PDB file of C-alpha atoms in Angstrom:
ATOM      1  CA  UNK H   1      -1.454  12.779  11.507  1.00  0.00           C
ATOM      2  CA  UNK H   2      -3.792  15.292   9.938  1.00  0.00           C
ATOM      3  CA  UNK H   3      -2.935  18.931   8.942  1.00  0.00           C
ATOM      4  CA  UNK H   4      -4.870  21.606  11.482  1.00  0.00           C
ATOM      5  CA  UNK H   5      -7.641  23.640   9.889  1.00  0.00           C
ATOM      6  CA  UNK H   6      -5.432  26.887  10.415  1.00  0.00           C
ATOM      7  CA  UNK H   7      -2.324  25.404   9.919  1.00  0.00           C
ATOM      8  CA  UNK H   8      -0.768  26.833   6.265  1.00  0.00           C
ATOM      9  CA  UNK H   9       0.960  23.989   5.215  1.00  0.00           C
ATOM     10  CA  UNK H  10       0.776  21.757   2.323  1.00  0.00           C
ATOM     11  CA  UNK H  11       3.188  19.909  -0.088  1.00  0.00           C
ATOM     12  CA  UNK H  12       2.758  22.100  -3.108  1.00  0.00           C
ATOM     13  CA  UNK H  13       5.519  24.300  -2.135  1.00  0.00           C
ATOM     14  CA  UNK H  14       5.783  27.929  -3.313  1.00  0.00           C
ATOM     15  CA  UNK H  15       9.383  27.363  -4.991  1.00  0.00           C
ATOM     16  CA  UNK H  16       9.941  31.306  -4.725  1.00  0.00           C
ATOM     17  CA  UNK H  17       9.806  30.809  -0.981  1.00  0.00           C
ATOM     18  CA  UNK H  18      13.228  29.618   0.596  1.00  0.00           C
ATOM     19  CA  UNK H  19      12.122  27.120   3.214  1.00  0.00           C
ATOM     20  CA  UNK H  20      14.409  25.460   5.661  1.00  0.00           C
ATOM     21  CA  UNK H  21      14.451  21.771   5.470  1.00  0.00           C
ATOM     22  CA  UNK H  22      15.469  19.396   8.167  1.00  0.00           C
ATOM     23  CA  UNK H  23      15.972  16.033   6.626  1.00  0.00           C
ATOM     24  CA  UNK H  24      16.026  14.692   3.063  1.00  0.00           C
ATOM     25  CA  UNK H  25      12.730  14.559   0.766  1.00  0.00           C
ATOM     26  CA  UNK H  26      11.782  11.110  -0.024  1.00  0.00           C
ATOM     27  CA  UNK H  27      12.072   9.544  -3.347  1.00  0.00           C
ATOM     28  CA  UNK H  28       8.541   9.674  -4.623  1.00  0.00           C
ATOM     29  CA  UNK H  29       9.345   7.378  -7.530  1.00  0.00           C
ATOM     30  CA  UNK H  30       9.073   4.474  -5.070  1.00  0.00           C
ATOM     31  CA  UNK H  31       6.495   3.225  -3.281  1.00  0.00           C
ATOM     32  CA  UNK H  32       2.558   2.907  -3.276  1.00  0.00           C
ATOM     33  CA  UNK H  33      -0.161   4.638  -1.471  1.00  0.00           C
ATOM     34  CA  UNK H  34      -2.121   2.319   0.673  1.00  0.00           C
ATOM     35  CA  UNK H  35      -5.761   2.882   2.300  1.00  0.00           C
ATOM     36  CA  UNK H  36      -6.065   4.383   5.738  1.00  0.00           C
ATOM     37  CA  UNK H  37      -7.515   2.367   8.517  1.00  0.00           C
ATOM     38  CA  UNK H  38      -9.646   4.244  10.608  1.00  0.00           C
ATOM     39  CA  UNK H  39     -10.804   4.132  14.367  1.00  0.00           C
ATOM     40  CA  UNK H  40     -12.278   0.826  15.249  1.00  0.00           C
ATOM     41  CA  UNK H  41      -9.540  -1.269  13.320  1.00  0.00           C
ATOM     42  CA  UNK H  42      -7.952  -3.540  15.893  1.00  0.00           C
ATOM     43  CA  UNK H  43      -4.386  -2.950  14.658  1.00  0.00           C
ATOM     44  CA  UNK H  44      -4.939   0.771  15.840  1.00  0.00           C
ATOM     45  CA  UNK H  45      -6.130  -0.328  19.453  1.00  0.00           C
ATOM     46  CA  UNK H  46      -2.591  -2.490  20.503  1.00  0.00           C
ATOM     47  CA  UNK H  47       0.800  -1.769  20.701  1.00  0.00           C
ATOM     48  CA  UNK H  48       2.607  -2.511  17.397  1.00  0.00           C
ATOM     49  CA  UNK H  49       5.430  -4.898  17.331  1.00  0.00           C
ATOM     50  CA  UNK H  50       9.361  -3.919  17.711  1.00  0.00           C
ATOM     51  CA  UNK H  51      11.246  -3.761  14.330  1.00  0.00           C
ATOM     52  CA  UNK H  52      13.815  -6.784  14.504  1.00  0.00           C
ATOM     53  CA  UNK H  53      14.757  -6.572  10.569  1.00  0.00           C
ATOM     54  CA  UNK H  54      16.466  -3.869   9.104  1.00  0.00           C
ATOM     55  CA  UNK H  55      15.809  -4.990   5.551  1.00  0.00           C
ATOM     56  CA  UNK H  56      14.642  -4.090   1.798  1.00  0.00           C
ATOM     57  CA  UNK H  57      11.113  -4.959   3.359  1.00  0.00           C
ATOM     58  CA  UNK H  58      11.311  -2.369   5.683  1.00  0.00           C
ATOM     59  CA  UNK H  59      12.423   0.306   3.275  1.00  0.00           C
ATOM     60  CA  UNK H  60       9.513  -0.567   1.064  1.00  0.00           C
ATOM     61  CA  UNK H  61       7.134  -0.134   3.935  1.00  0.00           C
ATOM     62  CA  UNK H  62       8.620   3.238   4.445  1.00  0.00           C
ATOM     63  CA  UNK H  63       8.416   4.132   0.765  1.00  0.00           C
ATOM     64  CA  UNK H  64       4.772   3.142   1.115  1.00  0.00           C
ATOM     65  CA  UNK H  65       4.063   5.116   4.158  1.00  0.00           C
ATOM     66  CA  UNK H  66       5.217   8.365   2.638  1.00  0.00           C
ATOM     67  CA  UNK H  67       3.199   7.955  -0.343  1.00  0.00           C
ATOM     68  CA  UNK H  68       0.212   6.761   1.790  1.00  0.00           C
ATOM     69  CA  UNK H  69       0.933  10.378   3.756  1.00  0.00           C
ATOM     70  CA  UNK H  70       0.997  12.530   1.012  1.00  0.00           C
ATOM     71  CA  UNK H  71      -1.871  11.007  -0.647  1.00  0.00           C
ATOM     72  CA  UNK H  72      -4.081  11.592   2.286  1.00  0.00           C
ATOM     73  CA  UNK H  73      -2.664  14.976   2.541  1.00  0.00           C
ATOM     74  CA  UNK H  74      -1.117  14.406   6.280  1.00  0.00           C
ATOM     75  CA  UNK H  75       1.677  15.418   8.004  1.00  0.00           C
ATOM     76  CA  UNK H  76       2.761  12.233   9.717  1.00  0.00           C
ATOM     77  CA  UNK H  77       1.861   8.455   9.502  1.00  0.00           C
ATOM     78  CA  UNK H  78       2.124   5.431  11.534  1.00  0.00           C
ATOM     79  CA  UNK H  79       2.704   1.917  10.096  1.00  0.00           C
ATOM     80  CA  UNK H  80      -0.787   0.751  11.836  1.00  0.00           C
ATOM     81  CA  UNK H  81      -2.509   3.481   9.996  1.00  0.00           C
ATOM     82  CA  UNK H  82      -1.837   1.309   6.751  1.00  0.00           C
ATOM     83  CA  UNK H  83      -2.665  -1.907   8.568  1.00  0.00           C
ATOM     84  CA  UNK H  84       1.033  -2.638   9.536  1.00  0.00           C
ATOM     85  CA  UNK H  85       1.731  -4.309  12.971  1.00  0.00           C
ATOM     86  CA  UNK H  86       5.283  -2.532  13.047  1.00  0.00           C
ATOM     87  CA  UNK H  87       6.822   0.551  15.344  1.00  0.00           C
ATOM     88  CA  UNK H  88       7.563   2.682  12.123  1.00  0.00           C
ATOM     89  CA  UNK H  89       6.431   6.306  11.729  1.00  0.00           C
ATOM     90  CA  UNK H  90       7.000   8.826   8.979  1.00  0.00           C
ATOM     91  CA  UNK H  91       6.885  12.738   8.958  1.00  0.00           C
ATOM     92  CA  UNK H  92       6.611  15.593   6.773  1.00  0.00           C
ATOM     93  CA  UNK H  93       5.871  18.383   9.253  1.00  0.00           C
ATOM     94  CA  UNK H  94       6.566  22.055   9.883  1.00  0.00           C
ATOM     95  CA  UNK H  95       7.150  23.495  13.303  1.00  0.00           C
ATOM     96  CA  UNK H  96       6.048  26.843  14.609  1.00  0.00           C
ATOM     97  CA  UNK H  97       8.595  28.803  12.826  1.00  0.00           C
ATOM     98  CA  UNK H  98       8.179  27.135   9.467  1.00  0.00           C
ATOM     99  CA  UNK H  99      10.844  24.779   9.473  1.00  0.00           C
ATOM    100  CA  UNK H 100       9.949  21.764   7.458  1.00  0.00           C
ATOM    101  CA  UNK H 101      11.030  18.487   9.092  1.00  0.00           C
ATOM    102  CA  UNK H 102      11.319  15.150   7.163  1.00  0.00           C
ATOM    103  CA  UNK H 103      12.002  11.764   8.175  1.00  0.00           C
ATOM    104  CA  UNK H 104      11.160   8.498   9.776  1.00  0.00           C
ATOM    105  CA  UNK H 105      11.439   6.707  13.070  1.00  0.00           C
ATOM    106  CA  UNK H 106      11.957   2.895  13.915  1.00  0.00           C
ATOM    107  CA  UNK H 107      10.915   1.686  17.448  1.00  0.00           C
ATOM    108  CA  UNK H 108      10.522   5.350  18.691  1.00  0.00           C
ATOM    109  CA  UNK H 109      10.425   5.881  22.410  1.00  0.00           C
ATOM    110  CA  UNK H 110       9.153   9.460  23.669  1.00  0.00           C
ATOM    111  CA  UNK H 111      11.535  11.061  26.191  1.00  0.00           C
ATOM    112  CA  UNK H 112      10.447  12.325  29.587  1.00  0.00           C
ATOM    113  CA  UNK H 113      10.897  15.886  29.514  1.00  0.00           C
ATOM    114  CA  UNK H 114      12.130  17.695  32.629  1.00  0.00           C
ATOM    115  CA  UNK H 115       9.461  19.663  34.698  1.00  0.00           C
ATOM    116  CA  UNK H 116      10.669  22.798  33.560  1.00  0.00           C
ATOM    117  CA  UNK H 117      10.205  22.238  29.635  1.00  0.00           C
ATOM    118  CA  UNK H 118       6.592  20.872  30.362  1.00  0.00           C
ATOM    119  CA  UNK H 119       4.528  23.830  28.756  1.00  0.00           C
ATOM    120  CA  UNK H 120       1.555  22.799  27.463  1.00  0.00           C
ATOM    121  CA  UNK H 121      -0.297  23.736  24.227  1.00  0.00           C
ATOM    122  CA  UNK H 122      -4.018  23.784  23.805  1.00  0.00           C
ATOM    123  CA  UNK H 123      -3.870  23.504  19.727  1.00  0.00           C
ATOM    124  CA  UNK H 124      -6.385  21.608  17.895  1.00  0.00           C
ATOM    125  CA  UNK H 125      -5.424  18.120  16.489  1.00  0.00           C
ATOM    126  CA  UNK H 126      -6.645  15.810  13.825  1.00  0.00           C
ATOM    127  CA  UNK H 127      -6.024  12.274  12.706  1.00  0.00           C
ATOM    128  CA  UNK H 128      -6.018  10.405   9.239  1.00  0.00           C
ATOM    129  CA  UNK H 129      -7.448   7.723  11.172  1.00  0.00           C
ATOM    130  CA  UNK H 130     -10.588  10.042  12.448  1.00  0.00           C
ATOM    131  CA  UNK H 131     -11.201  11.479   9.350  1.00  0.00           C
ATOM    132  CA  UNK H 132     -12.756  14.915   9.270  1.00  0.00           C
ATOM    133  CA  UNK H 133     -12.430  15.396  13.152  1.00  0.00           C
ATOM    134  CA  UNK H 134     -10.713  17.997  14.939  1.00  0.00           C
ATOM    135  CA  UNK H 135     -10.434  18.768  18.717  1.00  0.00           C
ATOM    136  CA  UNK H 136      -8.466  20.718  21.128  1.00  0.00           C
ATOM    137  CA  UNK H 137      -5.770  18.617  23.293  1.00  0.00           C
ATOM    138  CA  UNK H 138      -3.247  19.876  25.525  1.00  0.00           C
ATOM    139  CA  UNK H 139      -0.193  18.351  25.002  1.00  0.00           C
ATOM    140  CA  UNK H 140       3.971  19.238  25.667  1.00  0.00           C
ATOM    141  CA  UNK H 141       4.838  21.840  23.119  1.00  0.00           C
ATOM    142  CA  UNK H 142       8.437  20.304  23.073  1.00  0.00           C
ATOM    143  CA  UNK H 143       9.257  16.782  22.489  1.00  0.00           C
ATOM    144  CA  UNK H 144      12.077  14.372  21.603  1.00  0.00           C
ATOM    145  CA  UNK H 145      12.011  10.581  20.515  1.00  0.00           C
ATOM    146  CA  UNK H 146      14.819   8.191  20.095  1.00  0.00           C
ATOM    147  CA  UNK H 147      14.978   5.432  18.039  1.00  0.00           C
ATOM    148  CA  UNK H 148      16.360   3.650  14.914  1.00  0.00           C
ATOM    149  CA  UNK H 149      16.552   4.537  11.261  1.00  0.00           C
ATOM    150  CA  UNK H 150      15.872   1.879   8.362  1.00  0.00           C
ATOM    151  CA  UNK H 151      19.546   0.660   8.577  1.00  0.00           C
ATOM    152  CA  UNK H 152      19.218   0.125  12.153  1.00  0.00           C
ATOM    153  CA  UNK H 153      21.342   3.306  13.288  1.00  0.00           C
ATOM    154  CA  UNK H 154      20.385   4.745  16.179  1.00  0.00           C
ATOM    155  CA  UNK H 155      18.614   8.307  15.929  1.00  0.00           C
ATOM    156  CA  UNK H 156      17.190  11.378  17.833  1.00  0.00           C
ATOM    157  CA  UNK H 157      14.648  13.457  16.465  1.00  0.00           C
ATOM    158  CA  UNK H 158      13.641  16.642  18.632  1.00  0.00           C
ATOM    159  CA  UNK H 159      10.873  19.348  17.983  1.00  0.00           C
ATOM    160  CA  UNK H 160       8.614  22.162  19.098  1.00  0.00           C
ATOM    161  CA  UNK H 161       5.394  23.594  18.595  1.00  0.00           C
ATOM    162  CA  UNK H 162       3.320  21.590  15.677  1.00  0.00           C
ATOM    163  CA  UNK H 163       6.051  19.398  14.981  1.00  0.00           C
ATOM    164  CA  UNK H 164       6.326  18.527  18.634  1.00  0.00           C
ATOM    165  CA  UNK H 165       2.588  17.546  18.752  1.00  0.00           C
ATOM    166  CA  UNK H 166       3.364  15.356  15.340  1.00  0.00           C
ATOM    167  CA  UNK H 167       6.040  13.357  17.274  1.00  0.00           C
ATOM    168  CA  UNK H 168       3.779  12.768  20.312  1.00  0.00           C
ATOM    169  CA  UNK H 169       0.934  11.799  18.221  1.00  0.00           C
ATOM    170  CA  UNK H 170       2.640   9.099  15.710  1.00  0.00           C
ATOM    171  CA  UNK H 171       4.650   7.588  18.984  1.00  0.00           C
ATOM    172  CA  UNK H 172       1.261   7.388  20.633  1.00  0.00           C
ATOM    173  CA  UNK H 173      -0.201   5.319  17.624  1.00  0.00           C
ATOM    174  CA  UNK H 174       2.438   2.638  17.878  1.00  0.00           C
ATOM    175  CA  UNK H 175       1.551   2.006  21.364  1.00  0.00           C
ATOM    176  CA  UNK H 176      -2.266   1.738  20.679  1.00  0.00           C
ATOM    177  CA  UNK H 177      -3.482   5.244  21.485  1.00  0.00           C
ATOM    178  CA  UNK H 178      -5.393   7.531  19.371  1.00  0.00           C
ATOM    179  CA  UNK H 179      -5.625  11.010  20.037  1.00  0.00           C
ATOM    180  CA  UNK H 180      -9.119  10.845  21.079  1.00  0.00           C
ATOM    181  CA  UNK H 181      -8.422   8.345  23.614  1.00  0.00           C
ATOM    182  CA  UNK H 182      -6.361  11.163  25.496  1.00  0.00           C
ATOM    183  CA  UNK H 183      -9.993  13.477  25.246  1.00  0.00           C
ATOM    184  CA  UNK H 184     -12.710  13.627  27.724  1.00  0.00           C
ATOM    185  CA  UNK H 185     -16.014  11.712  27.144  1.00  0.00           C
ATOM    186  CA  UNK H 186     -17.741  14.526  25.629  1.00  0.00           C
ATOM    187  CA  UNK H 187     -14.996  15.575  23.269  1.00  0.00           C
ATOM    188  CA  UNK H 188     -14.305  12.075  22.211  1.00  0.00           C
ATOM    189  CA  UNK H 189     -17.818  11.653  21.331  1.00  0.00           C
ATOM    190  CA  UNK H 190     -17.922  14.806  19.273  1.00  0.00           C
ATOM    191  CA  UNK H 191     -14.680  13.750  17.424  1.00  0.00           C
ATOM    192  CA  UNK H 192     -16.581  10.732  16.350  1.00  0.00           C
ATOM    193  CA  UNK H 193     -19.736  12.383  15.521  1.00  0.00           C
ATOM    194  CA  UNK H 194     -17.755  14.642  13.175  1.00  0.00           C
ATOM    195  CA  UNK H 195     -16.114  11.660  11.725  1.00  0.00           C
ATOM    196  CA  UNK H 196     -19.569  10.198  10.943  1.00  0.00           C
ATOM    197  CA  UNK H 197     -20.725  13.271   9.396  1.00  0.00           C
ATOM    198  CA  UNK H 198     -17.995  13.827   7.411  1.00  0.00           C
ATOM    199  CA  UNK H 199     -16.341  12.177   4.182  1.00  0.00           C
ATOM    200  CA  UNK H 200     -12.829  11.719   4.277  1.00  0.00           C
ATOM    201  CA  UNK H 201     -10.918  13.091   1.025  1.00  0.00           C
ATOM    202  CA  UNK H 202      -8.826   9.726   0.968  1.00  0.00           C
ATOM    203  CA  UNK H 203      -9.355   5.909   0.639  1.00  0.00           C
ATOM    204  CA  UNK H 204      -9.878   4.301   3.983  1.00  0.00           C
ATOM    205  CA  UNK H 205     -10.465   0.801   4.824  1.00  0.00           C
ATOM    206  CA  UNK H 206     -13.988   0.065   5.877  1.00  0.00           C
ATOM    207  CA  UNK H 207     -14.500  -1.652   9.392  1.00  0.00           C
ATOM    208  CA  UNK H 208     -16.204  -5.012   9.367  1.00  0.00           C
TER     209      UNK H 208
END
C-alpha cells in the first residue's frame, strides 16, 4: 500500500518525538529490495497460494519484502507485489492516533465485523502496484485479520483508521484484488490514467 498524499508519515523518524510502536522493527541488515509488480501482471489478479512451509525461505522472503516496501516508501506490501505467489504481507503503518504498527501476517483472513463496527471511511487510497494514482475508496475504519507468523504460530492483528485500511488492502492483494477493482468504472479509469501519466520513484517490473 502506498502512503497517502496528506498522511504525514515516513521512515525517517524524528528522534526527538516519542512515538508508540506496536511490533518490532525489522533487521535491515538482511534482505534485498526487489522491483514492484504493477497492475496487469497476472500474479496480482489471482488468489495466491497458502503458505505451508514455515522455513528459512519464508523468513528470507519477509526480509526481502520489508526491504522492498521501504525502498518504495510504502506502508504495506503483499508477496505478489514482488512476484511471489504466496499469502504473506508485511506492514509498517501508522494508525490515526499516530501509533506505528510493524509486522507481518502469513495466510491472513479478514474477520467479519459486527454491523455496529462497520463505520465507513472515505479516505484516499494508493497502491505501490498502481504507482502515482490515488482515489477515494470507502472501507470500514476498523479491521482485524487472523493468520500466522513466520514460525507458524497463530496471530491476530487489529487496527483502526489508516492502519485498518492497510490491513484490508494487503489482504485483498493476496486474494487477487487491487483497490482499483473496488472502484466505480469511472474512478478506476481515472486511477489508470494517473498511473499512465505519472513516473514511479521506485523500480517496477514492466509488463510484457
